[in-house]
mmCIF file of C-alpha atoms and ligand atoms in Angstrom:
data_model
loop_
_atom_site.group_PDB
_atom_site.id
_atom_site.type_symbol
_atom_site.label_atom_id
_atom_site.label_comp_id
_atom_site.label_asym_id
_atom_site.label_seq_id
_atom_site.Cartn_x
_atom_site.Cartn_y
_atom_site.Cartn_z
ATOM 1 C CA MET F 9 71.967 101.515 111.226
ATOM 2 C CA GLN F 10 73.823 98.368 110.462
ATOM 3 C CA ALA F 11 73.543 96.378 107.560
ATOM 4 C CA ARG F 12 74.349 92.647 106.813
ATOM 5 C CA TYR F 13 74.095 89.894 103.920
ATOM 6 C CA LEU F 14 72.258 86.666 106.073
ATOM 7 C CA LYS F 15 72.158 83.649 104.337
ATOM 8 C CA ALA F 16 70.831 82.477 100.438
ATOM 9 C CA VAL F 17 67.975 80.234 100.048
ATOM 10 C CA ALA F 18 67.965 77.958 97.769
ATOM 11 C CA THR F 19 64.636 75.711 99.183
ATOM 12 C CA SER F 20 62.371 76.325 101.267
ATOM 13 C CA GLU F 21 63.776 74.648 104.131
ATOM 14 C CA GLN F 22 66.320 77.476 104.431
ATOM 15 C CA LEU F 23 64.284 80.120 104.747
ATOM 16 C CA PRO F 24 65.420 81.905 108.128
ATOM 17 C CA ALA F 25 62.980 81.593 111.343
ATOM 18 C CA PRO F 26 60.469 84.608 110.789
ATOM 19 C CA VAL F 27 62.243 87.074 113.554
ATOM 20 C CA ALA F 28 61.598 90.377 111.830
ATOM 21 C CA CYS F 29 59.614 92.081 109.032
ATOM 22 C CA GLU F 30 60.311 91.105 105.584
ATOM 23 C CA PHE F 31 60.468 92.997 102.178
ATOM 24 C CA GLY F 32 60.551 91.061 99.059
ATOM 25 C CA PHE F 33 61.751 92.715 96.113
ATOM 26 C CA VAL F 34 61.203 91.807 92.365
ATOM 27 C CA GLY F 35 62.097 93.170 88.798
ATOM 28 C CA ARG F 36 63.843 92.620 85.673
ATOM 29 C CA SER F 37 67.522 92.090 85.738
ATOM 30 C CA ASN F 38 69.004 95.782 85.141
ATOM 31 C CA CYS F 39 65.980 97.391 86.725
ATOM 32 C CA GLY F 40 68.478 98.511 89.748
ATOM 33 C CA LYS F 41 67.676 96.103 92.421
ATOM 34 C CA SER F 42 70.625 95.638 93.617
ATOM 35 C CA SER F 43 71.278 99.326 93.756
ATOM 36 C CA LEU F 44 68.397 99.977 95.334
ATOM 37 C CA ILE F 45 68.918 97.381 97.724
ATOM 38 C CA ASN F 46 72.421 98.533 98.404
ATOM 39 C CA GLY F 47 71.420 101.996 98.982
ATOM 40 C CA LEU F 48 69.051 101.018 101.237
ATOM 41 C CA LEU F 49 71.468 99.581 103.467
ATOM 42 C CA ASN F 50 73.502 101.843 102.944
ATOM 43 C CA SER F 51 76.325 99.133 101.951
ATOM 44 C CA LYS F 52 77.782 97.322 99.060
ATOM 45 C CA LEU F 53 76.386 94.127 100.568
ATOM 46 C CA ALA F 54 74.293 93.176 97.313
ATOM 47 C CA ARG F 55 76.057 92.435 93.763
ATOM 48 C CA THR F 56 75.335 95.422 91.075
ATOM 49 C CA SER F 57 75.182 94.460 87.343
ATOM 50 C CA ALA F 58 76.473 90.979 87.573
ATOM 51 C CA MET F 59 75.192 88.750 85.076
ATOM 52 C CA PRO F 60 71.884 87.575 85.143
ATOM 53 C CA GLY F 61 72.824 84.297 86.439
ATOM 54 C CA ARG F 62 71.638 80.456 86.625
ATOM 55 C CA THR F 63 71.455 80.195 90.058
ATOM 56 C CA GLN F 64 68.136 81.088 91.171
ATOM 57 C CA MET F 65 68.551 81.558 95.272
ATOM 58 C CA ILE F 66 66.751 84.055 97.373
ATOM 59 C CA HIS F 67 69.288 86.553 99.013
ATOM 60 C CA TYR F 68 68.312 87.608 102.665
ATOM 61 C CA PHE F 69 69.708 90.804 103.939
ATOM 62 C CA GLU F 70 69.432 92.590 107.476
ATOM 63 C CA LEU F 71 68.985 95.882 108.311
ATOM 64 C CA GLN F 72 69.302 97.038 111.667
ATOM 65 C CA VAL F 73 67.184 100.602 111.367
ATOM 66 C CA ASN F 74 67.685 101.052 115.399
ATOM 67 C CA PRO F 75 67.894 99.366 118.198
ATOM 68 C CA GLU F 76 64.408 98.769 117.921
ATOM 69 C CA THR F 77 63.309 97.741 114.582
ATOM 70 C CA CYS F 78 65.457 95.228 112.406
ATOM 71 C CA LEU F 79 64.029 94.440 108.586
ATOM 72 C CA PHE F 80 64.552 91.738 106.409
ATOM 73 C CA LEU F 81 65.263 92.500 102.655
ATOM 74 C CA VAL F 82 64.674 89.719 100.665
ATOM 75 C CA ASP F 83 66.382 89.328 97.139
ATOM 76 C CA LEU F 84 64.338 87.642 95.119
ATOM 77 C CA PRO F 85 66.234 87.368 91.302
ATOM 78 C CA GLY F 86 65.161 86.346 88.755
ATOM 79 C CA TYR F 87 61.385 86.296 89.677
ATOM 80 C CA GLY F 88 58.499 85.948 87.327
ATOM 81 C CA PHE F 89 60.221 86.828 84.398
ATOM 82 C CA ASN F 90 60.975 83.362 82.959
ATOM 83 C CA LYS F 91 64.555 83.643 82.949
ATOM 84 C CA THR F 92 64.481 80.137 84.898
ATOM 85 C CA PRO F 93 65.239 76.778 83.056
ATOM 86 C CA LYS F 94 62.351 74.516 82.660
ATOM 87 C CA LYS F 95 63.627 71.655 85.006
ATOM 88 C CA LEU F 96 64.287 74.339 88.180
ATOM 89 C CA GLN F 97 61.026 76.340 87.618
ATOM 90 C CA LYS F 98 59.367 74.199 90.006
ATOM 91 C CA THR F 99 61.541 74.411 92.477
ATOM 92 C CA TRP F 100 61.819 77.958 92.179
ATOM 93 C CA ASP F 101 58.202 78.492 91.850
ATOM 94 C CA LEU F 102 57.805 76.230 95.116
ATOM 95 C CA LEU F 103 60.334 78.119 97.012
ATOM 96 C CA ILE F 104 58.755 81.273 96.282
ATOM 97 C CA ARG F 105 55.229 80.922 97.289
ATOM 98 C CA ASP F 106 56.123 79.296 100.253
ATOM 99 C CA PHE F 107 58.063 82.311 100.977
ATOM 100 C CA LEU F 108 54.931 84.659 99.797
ATOM 101 C CA GLU F 109 53.067 82.900 102.172
ATOM 102 C CA ARG F 110 54.920 83.836 104.853
ATOM 103 C CA ALA F 111 52.723 86.515 107.038
ATOM 104 C CA ASN F 112 56.128 88.700 108.241
ATOM 105 C CA VAL F 113 56.478 89.251 104.478
ATOM 106 C CA ARG F 114 54.891 92.527 104.913
ATOM 107 C CA GLU F 115 55.299 93.728 101.176
ATOM 108 C CA VAL F 116 56.720 93.416 98.203
ATOM 109 C CA PHE F 117 58.234 95.780 95.909
ATOM 110 C CA PHE F 118 57.935 95.792 92.314
ATOM 111 C CA LEU F 119 60.880 97.364 90.785
ATOM 112 C CA HIS F 120 60.376 99.072 87.149
ATOM 113 C CA ASP F 121 62.736 101.434 85.163
ATOM 114 C CA ILE F 122 60.638 104.675 84.417
ATOM 115 C CA ARG F 123 61.534 104.275 81.165
ATOM 116 C CA ARG F 124 59.924 101.247 80.195
ATOM 117 C CA PRO F 125 55.893 101.129 79.844
ATOM 118 C CA LEU F 126 54.541 98.368 81.788
ATOM 119 C CA ASP F 127 53.551 95.148 79.494
ATOM 120 C CA ASP F 128 51.379 92.335 80.247
ATOM 121 C CA VAL F 129 54.035 89.901 81.765
ATOM 122 C CA ASP F 130 54.576 93.123 84.222
ATOM 123 C CA LEU F 131 50.848 93.987 84.830
ATOM 124 C CA CYS F 132 50.192 89.674 85.382
ATOM 125 C CA LEU F 133 53.118 89.214 87.909
ATOM 126 C CA LEU F 134 51.530 92.307 89.700
ATOM 127 C CA GLU F 135 48.454 91.225 89.701
ATOM 128 C CA ASP F 136 49.513 87.991 90.944
ATOM 129 C CA LEU F 137 51.765 89.213 93.794
ATOM 130 C CA LEU F 138 48.837 91.350 94.791
ATOM 131 C CA GLU F 139 46.726 88.231 94.898
ATOM 132 C CA VAL F 140 48.764 86.945 98.259
ATOM 133 C CA LYS F 141 50.563 90.290 99.409
ATOM 134 C CA ARG F 142 50.646 94.104 99.490
ATOM 135 C CA VAL F 143 52.615 95.561 96.948
ATOM 136 C CA SER F 144 54.486 98.476 95.805
ATOM 137 C CA LEU F 145 55.564 99.561 92.358
ATOM 138 C CA VAL F 146 58.766 101.410 92.716
ATOM 139 C CA LEU F 147 59.803 103.415 89.852
ATOM 140 C CA THR F 148 64.083 103.539 89.082
ATOM 141 C CA LYS F 149 66.260 105.177 87.389
ATOM 142 C CA ILE F 150 64.156 108.653 87.655
ATOM 143 C CA ASP F 151 67.332 110.502 87.094
ATOM 144 C CA LYS F 152 67.009 109.746 83.262
ATOM 145 C CA PHE F 153 64.417 112.525 82.904
ATOM 146 C CA SER F 154 63.976 116.086 84.022
ATOM 147 C CA VAL F 155 61.657 116.849 86.899
ATOM 148 C CA GLN F 156 59.170 117.720 84.548
ATOM 149 C CA GLN F 157 59.403 114.768 82.130
ATOM 150 C CA GLN F 158 59.312 112.219 85.382
ATOM 151 C CA LYS F 159 55.861 113.363 85.824
ATOM 152 C CA GLN F 160 55.134 112.867 82.349
ATOM 153 C CA TYR F 161 56.398 109.430 82.967
ATOM 154 C CA VAL F 162 54.852 108.576 86.101
ATOM 155 C CA ALA F 163 51.438 110.002 84.985
ATOM 156 C CA ALA F 164 51.458 107.341 81.957
ATOM 157 C CA ILE F 165 52.035 104.898 84.168
ATOM 158 C CA GLN F 166 49.664 105.628 87.085
ATOM 159 C CA ALA F 167 47.181 105.828 84.142
ATOM 160 C CA THR F 168 48.192 102.466 83.156
ATOM 161 C CA ILE F 169 47.710 100.924 86.894
ATOM 162 C CA ALA F 170 44.995 102.878 87.980
ATOM 163 C CA PRO F 171 42.067 100.924 86.266
ATOM 164 C CA LEU F 172 43.312 97.664 87.002
ATOM 165 C CA PHE F 173 44.883 98.210 90.245
ATOM 166 C CA GLU F 174 43.067 100.803 93.410
ATOM 167 C CA ASP F 175 45.312 102.272 95.376
ATOM 168 C CA LEU F 176 48.375 100.699 94.690
ATOM 169 C CA PRO F 177 51.176 102.612 96.390
ATOM 170 C CA VAL F 178 53.858 104.490 93.548
ATOM 171 C CA HIS F 179 57.790 105.260 94.732
ATOM 172 C CA THR F 180 60.121 107.004 92.274
ATOM 173 C CA ILE F 181 63.806 106.748 93.123
ATOM 174 C CA SER F 182 66.850 107.302 91.988
ATOM 175 C CA ASN F 183 69.940 105.579 92.985
ATOM 176 C CA LEU F 184 72.439 107.311 91.311
ATOM 177 C CA HIS F 185 71.061 110.655 93.146
ATOM 178 C CA LYS F 186 69.957 108.624 96.151
ATOM 179 C CA THR F 187 66.441 110.203 95.562
ATOM 180 C CA GLY F 188 63.830 108.474 97.302
ATOM 181 C CA VAL F 189 65.869 105.764 98.757
ATOM 182 C CA ALA F 190 65.334 107.298 102.335
ATOM 183 C CA GLU F 191 61.644 107.769 101.951
ATOM 184 C CA LEU F 192 61.368 104.338 100.698
ATOM 185 C CA ARG F 193 63.127 103.102 103.918
ATOM 186 C CA THR F 194 61.124 105.074 106.291
ATOM 187 C CA TYR F 195 58.250 103.642 104.574
ATOM 188 C CA MET F 196 59.559 100.171 105.703
ATOM 189 C CA GLN F 197 59.537 101.390 108.974
ATOM 190 C CA GLU F 198 55.771 102.482 109.278
ATOM 191 C CA GLN F 199 54.615 99.221 107.525
ATOM 192 C CA VAL F 200 56.482 97.678 110.669
ATOM 193 C CA HIS F 201 55.046 100.226 113.197
ATOM 194 C CA HIS F 202 51.489 99.120 111.646
ATOM 195 C CA VAL F 203 51.996 95.986 111.997
ATOM 196 C CA GLU F 204 52.938 96.169 115.752
ATOM 197 C CA GLU F 205 49.530 98.602 116.077
ATOM 198 C CA GLU F 206 47.457 95.839 114.169
ATOM 199 C CA GLU F 207 49.095 93.210 116.611
ATOM 200 C CA GLU F 208 48.257 95.276 120.011
ATOM 201 C CA THR F 209 44.547 96.095 118.771
ATOM 202 C CA GLU F 210 44.169 92.115 118.066
ATOM 203 C CA GLU F 211 45.485 91.500 122.023
ATOM 204 C CA GLU F 212 43.180 94.422 123.386
ATOM 205 C CA VAL F 213 39.948 92.858 121.577
ATOM 206 C CA ASP F 214 41.095 89.475 122.686
ATOM 207 C CA HIS F 215 41.889 90.784 125.946
ATOM 208 C CA GLU F 216 38.639 92.394 126.312
ATOM 209 C CA GLY F 217 36.593 89.610 124.883
ATOM 210 C CA LYS F 218 38.164 87.364 127.713
HETATM 211 N N1 LIG A 322 71.074 106.193 85.941
HETATM 212 C C1 LIG A 322 70.808 105.242 86.774
HETATM 213 N N2 LIG A 322 71.256 104.283 86.924
HETATM 214 C C2 LIG A 322 70.891 103.401 87.722
HETATM 215 C C3 LIG A 322 69.915 103.245 88.895
HETATM 216 N N3 LIG A 322 70.028 102.070 89.460
HETATM 217 C C4 LIG A 322 70.515 101.289 89.119
HETATM 218 N N4 LIG A 322 71.286 101.846 87.960
HETATM 219 C C5 LIG A 322 72.352 100.992 86.709
HETATM 220 O O1 LIG A 322 71.243 99.980 86.330
HETATM 221 C C6 LIG A 322 72.593 99.156 85.920
HETATM 222 C C7 LIG A 322 71.381 97.936 86.498
HETATM 223 O O2 LIG A 322 71.635 98.229 88.461
HETATM 224 P P1 LIG A 322 71.684 97.001 89.416
HETATM 225 O O3 LIG A 322 71.398 97.826 90.379
HETATM 226 O O4 LIG A 322 72.621 96.009 89.291
HETATM 227 O O5 LIG A 322 70.085 96.453 88.427
HETATM 228 P P2 LIG A 322 69.473 94.711 89.373
HETATM 229 O O6 LIG A 322 69.976 93.738 87.497
HETATM 230 O O7 LIG A 322 67.899 95.077 88.808
HETATM 231 O O8 LIG A 322 70.008 94.245 90.642
HETATM 232 C C8 LIG A 322 73.894 99.453 86.707
HETATM 233 O O9 LIG A 322 74.592 100.057 86.041
HETATM 234 C C9 LIG A 322 73.450 100.566 87.962
HETATM 235 O O10 LIG A 322 74.566 101.668 88.362
HETATM 236 C C10 LIG A 322 69.307 104.902 88.748
HETATM 237 O O11 LIG A 322 68.649 104.956 89.277
HETATM 238 N N5 LIG A 322 70.048 105.673 87.926
HETATM 239 MG MG1 LIG A 323 70.806 92.533 90.653
#
Protein backbone atom coordinates (compact mmCIF):
# COMPACT_ATOMS: atom_id res chain seq x y z
CA MET A 1 0.00 0.00 0.00
CA GLN A 2 1.36 3.41 -1.01
CA ALA A 3 -0.01 6.86 -0.38
CA ARG A 4 0.86 10.34 -1.57
CA TYR A 5 -0.54 13.83 -1.58
CA LEU A 6 -1.68 14.49 -5.12
CA LYS A 7 -2.77 18.14 -5.26
CA ALA A 8 -4.84 21.03 -3.97
CA VAL A 9 -7.66 22.14 -6.22
CA ALA A 10 -9.17 25.65 -6.13
CA THR A 11 -11.05 25.74 -9.45
CA SER A 12 -12.85 23.14 -11.56
CA GLU A 13 -10.14 23.32 -14.25
CA GLN A 14 -7.65 22.01 -11.72
CA LEU A 15 -9.57 18.81 -10.99
CA PRO A 16 -7.35 15.86 -11.96
CA ALA A 17 -8.08 13.59 -14.91
CA PRO A 18 -10.68 10.98 -13.90
CA VAL A 19 -8.23 8.09 -13.82
CA ALA A 20 -9.29 6.51 -10.52
CA CYS A 21 -12.41 5.99 -8.41
CA GLU A 22 -12.79 8.97 -6.10
CA PHE A 23 -14.29 9.17 -2.61
CA GLY A 24 -15.26 12.54 -1.12
CA PHE A 25 -15.01 13.26 2.61
CA VAL A 26 -17.16 15.93 4.27
CA GLY A 27 -17.79 16.82 7.88
CA ARG A 28 -17.77 19.63 10.39
CA SER A 29 -14.38 20.86 11.48
CA ASN A 30 -12.95 18.77 14.30
CA CYS A 31 -15.08 15.73 13.45
CA GLY A 32 -11.95 13.68 12.70
CA LYS A 33 -11.78 14.02 8.92
CA SER A 34 -8.02 14.52 8.58
CA SER A 35 -7.39 11.78 11.15
CA LEU A 36 -9.53 9.33 9.20
CA ILE A 37 -7.90 10.22 5.87
CA ASN A 38 -4.51 9.65 7.50
CA GLY A 39 -5.72 6.35 8.95
CA LEU A 40 -6.97 5.17 5.56
CA LEU A 41 -3.73 6.26 3.89
CA ASN A 42 -1.71 4.83 6.76
CA SER A 43 0.32 8.04 6.75
CA LYS A 44 0.43 11.56 8.17
CA LEU A 45 -0.21 13.32 4.88
CA ALA A 46 -3.40 15.11 5.97
CA ARG A 47 -2.96 17.83 8.56
CA THR A 48 -4.87 17.22 11.78
CA SER A 49 -6.21 19.83 14.13
CA ALA A 50 -5.19 22.70 11.87
CA MET A 51 -7.12 25.91 12.52
CA PRO A 52 -10.21 25.81 10.33
CA GLY A 53 -8.67 27.76 7.47
CA ARG A 54 -10.18 30.33 5.22
CA THR A 55 -8.54 28.80 2.19
CA GLN A 56 -11.15 26.84 0.38
CA MET A 57 -9.42 24.09 -1.48
CA ILE A 58 -10.15 20.50 -2.26
CA HIS A 59 -7.27 18.25 -1.34
CA TYR A 60 -6.58 15.09 -3.32
CA PHE A 61 -4.75 12.10 -1.84
CA GLU A 62 -3.81 9.05 -3.82
CA LEU A 63 -3.94 5.56 -2.31
CA GLN A 64 -2.45 2.69 -4.26
CA VAL A 65 -4.09 -0.14 -2.31
CA ASN A 66 -2.45 -2.84 -4.41
CA PRO A 67 -0.98 -3.01 -7.93
CA GLU A 68 -4.48 -3.16 -9.46
CA THR A 69 -6.35 -0.64 -7.34
CA CYS A 70 -5.70 3.06 -7.01
CA LEU A 71 -8.15 5.31 -5.15
CA PHE A 72 -8.37 9.06 -4.81
CA LEU A 73 -9.46 10.30 -1.37
CA VAL A 74 -10.81 13.81 -1.62
CA ASP A 75 -10.98 16.16 1.36
CA LEU A 76 -13.80 18.67 0.86
CA PRO A 77 -13.07 21.12 3.70
CA GLY A 78 -15.81 23.39 4.96
CA TYR A 79 -18.35 22.01 2.57
CA GLY A 80 -21.94 22.72 3.54
CA PHE A 81 -21.20 24.14 6.95
CA ASN A 82 -21.19 27.85 6.10
CA LYS A 83 -17.61 28.57 7.07
CA THR A 84 -16.93 30.27 3.78
CA PRO A 85 -16.87 34.06 3.39
CA LYS A 86 -19.76 35.12 1.13
CA LYS A 87 -17.73 36.20 -1.88
CA LEU A 88 -15.88 32.89 -1.99
CA GLN A 89 -19.07 30.88 -1.54
CA LYS A 90 -20.11 31.08 -5.19
CA THR A 91 -16.82 29.82 -6.63
CA TRP A 92 -16.69 27.16 -3.95
CA ASP A 93 -20.25 25.95 -4.68
CA LEU A 94 -19.41 25.70 -8.37
CA LEU A 95 -16.28 23.71 -7.65
CA ILE A 96 -18.12 21.30 -5.36
CA ARG A 97 -20.93 20.92 -7.88
CA ASP A 98 -18.44 20.09 -10.63
CA PHE A 99 -16.71 17.66 -8.30
CA LEU A 100 -19.96 15.88 -7.40
CA GLU A 101 -20.89 15.59 -11.07
CA ARG A 102 -17.80 13.57 -11.87
CA ALA A 103 -18.83 10.05 -12.84
CA ASN A 104 -15.73 8.58 -11.21
CA VAL A 105 -16.75 9.99 -7.80
CA ARG A 106 -18.08 6.77 -6.39
CA GLU A 107 -19.31 7.85 -2.99
CA VAL A 108 -19.23 10.63 -0.41
CA PHE A 109 -18.43 9.87 3.22
CA PHE A 110 -20.30 12.13 5.59
CA LEU A 111 -18.32 12.17 8.83
CA HIS A 112 -20.05 12.91 12.07
CA ASP A 113 -18.89 12.92 15.70
CA ILE A 114 -20.96 10.19 17.39
CA ARG A 115 -21.49 12.43 20.44
CA ARG A 116 -23.53 15.00 18.50
CA PRO A 117 -27.10 14.49 17.35
CA LEU A 118 -27.65 15.16 13.64
CA ASP A 119 -29.16 18.64 13.33
CA ASP A 120 -31.08 20.31 10.49
CA VAL A 121 -27.91 21.53 8.78
CA ASP A 122 -26.51 17.97 8.78
CA LEU A 123 -29.76 16.49 7.50
CA CYS A 124 -30.11 19.11 4.71
CA LEU A 125 -26.58 18.48 3.54
CA LEU A 126 -27.13 14.71 3.62
CA GLU A 127 -30.26 15.16 1.54
CA ASP A 128 -28.46 17.38 -1.01
CA LEU A 129 -25.60 14.95 -1.35
CA LEU A 130 -27.90 11.94 -1.70
CA GLU A 131 -29.58 13.61 -4.66
CA VAL A 132 -26.38 13.32 -6.66
CA LYS A 133 -24.25 10.58 -5.11
CA ARG A 134 -24.14 7.50 -3.00
CA VAL A 135 -23.46 8.57 0.59
CA SER A 136 -22.30 6.74 3.71
CA LEU A 137 -22.57 8.11 7.21
CA VAL A 138 -19.33 7.62 9.14
CA LEU A 139 -19.64 8.02 12.91
CA THR A 140 -16.28 9.00 14.39
CA LYS A 141 -14.74 8.99 17.87
CA ILE A 142 -16.63 5.93 19.08
CA ASP A 143 -13.82 5.36 21.60
CA LYS A 144 -15.41 8.15 23.67
CA PHE A 145 -18.01 5.61 24.77
CA SER A 146 -18.24 2.10 26.12
CA VAL A 147 -19.42 -0.55 23.68
CA GLN A 148 -22.85 -0.50 25.32
CA GLN A 149 -23.13 3.29 25.01
CA GLN A 150 -21.94 3.16 21.39
CA LYS A 151 -24.87 0.89 20.58
CA GLN A 152 -27.29 3.36 22.17
CA TYR A 153 -25.85 6.35 20.31
CA VAL A 154 -25.78 4.53 16.98
CA ALA A 155 -29.38 3.42 17.54
CA ALA A 156 -30.43 7.02 18.27
CA ILE A 157 -28.78 8.27 15.07
CA GLN A 158 -30.27 5.38 13.08
CA ALA A 159 -33.69 6.36 14.43
CA THR A 160 -33.18 9.91 13.14
CA ILE A 161 -32.08 8.91 9.65
CA ALA A 162 -34.19 5.80 9.02
CA PRO A 163 -37.47 7.63 8.24
CA LEU A 164 -35.64 10.16 6.03
CA PHE A 165 -33.07 8.16 4.10
CA GLU A 166 -33.59 4.58 3.14
CA ASP A 167 -30.64 2.21 3.37
CA LEU A 168 -28.02 4.81 4.23
CA PRO A 169 -24.91 2.81 5.11
CA VAL A 170 -23.53 3.66 8.56
CA HIS A 171 -19.91 2.97 9.50
CA THR A 172 -18.47 3.46 12.99
CA ILE A 173 -14.82 4.28 13.54
CA SER A 174 -12.26 5.30 16.11
CA ASN A 175 -9.17 6.95 14.71
CA LEU A 176 -7.63 6.73 18.14
CA HIS A 177 -7.96 2.97 18.46
CA LYS A 178 -7.96 2.39 14.69
CA THR A 179 -11.29 0.60 14.96
CA GLY A 180 -13.21 0.34 11.70
CA VAL A 181 -10.56 2.08 9.59
CA ALA A 182 -9.32 -1.03 7.76
CA GLU A 183 -12.95 -2.07 7.29
CA LEU A 184 -13.74 1.28 5.66
CA ARG A 185 -10.77 0.86 3.32
CA THR A 186 -12.04 -2.58 2.36
CA TYR A 187 -15.52 -1.10 1.82
CA MET A 188 -14.00 1.45 -0.59
CA GLN A 189 -12.25 -1.30 -2.52
CA GLU A 190 -15.53 -3.20 -2.76
CA GLN A 191 -17.22 -0.15 -4.26
CA VAL A 192 -14.51 -0.02 -6.93
CA HIS A 193 -15.08 -3.67 -7.79
CA HIS A 194 -18.82 -3.04 -8.04
CA VAL A 195 -18.09 -0.34 -10.62
CA GLU A 196 -15.86 -2.70 -12.59
CA GLU A 197 -18.51 -5.43 -12.51
CA GLU A 198 -21.20 -2.98 -13.64
CA GLU A 199 -18.97 -1.82 -16.50
CA GLU A 200 -18.29 -5.40 -17.54
CA THR A 201 -22.01 -6.22 -17.54
CA GLU A 202 -22.69 -3.12 -19.65
CA GLU A 203 -19.99 -4.18 -22.10
CA GLU A 204 -21.50 -7.68 -22.35
CA VAL A 205 -24.94 -6.20 -23.00
CA ASP A 206 -23.45 -3.90 -25.66
CA HIS A 207 -21.65 -6.81 -27.24
CA GLU A 208 -24.72 -9.04 -27.31
CA GLY A 209 -26.87 -6.20 -28.60
CA LYS A 210 -24.66 -5.78 -31.66
N1 LIG B 1 -10.82 10.22 20.74
C1 LIG B 1 -10.75 10.45 19.44
N2 LIG B 1 -10.25 11.62 18.99
C2 LIG B 1 -10.20 11.82 17.65
C3 LIG B 1 -10.67 10.86 16.72
N3 LIG B 1 -10.50 11.37 15.48
C4 LIG B 1 -9.96 12.58 15.64
N4 LIG B 1 -9.78 12.88 16.94
C5 LIG B 1 -9.24 14.13 17.50
O1 LIG B 1 -10.13 15.18 17.17
C6 LIG B 1 -9.40 16.36 16.84
C7 LIG B 1 -9.77 16.83 15.42
O2 LIG B 1 -9.34 15.85 14.51
P1 LIG B 1 -9.06 16.19 12.97
O3 LIG B 1 -8.77 14.91 12.30
O4 LIG B 1 -8.07 17.30 12.83
O5 LIG B 1 -10.51 16.73 12.55
P2 LIG B 1 -10.96 17.54 11.23
O6 LIG B 1 -11.03 18.96 11.63
O7 LIG B 1 -12.30 16.99 10.95
O8 LIG B 1 -9.96 17.27 10.15
C8 LIG B 1 -7.92 16.02 16.99
O9 LIG B 1 -7.52 16.43 18.28
C9 LIG B 1 -7.91 14.51 16.88
O10 LIG B 1 -6.82 13.92 17.56
C10 LIG B 1 -11.19 9.62 17.23
O11 LIG B 1 -11.63 8.72 16.50
N5 LIG B 1 -11.20 9.48 18.59
MG1 LIG C 1 -8.94 18.59 8.89
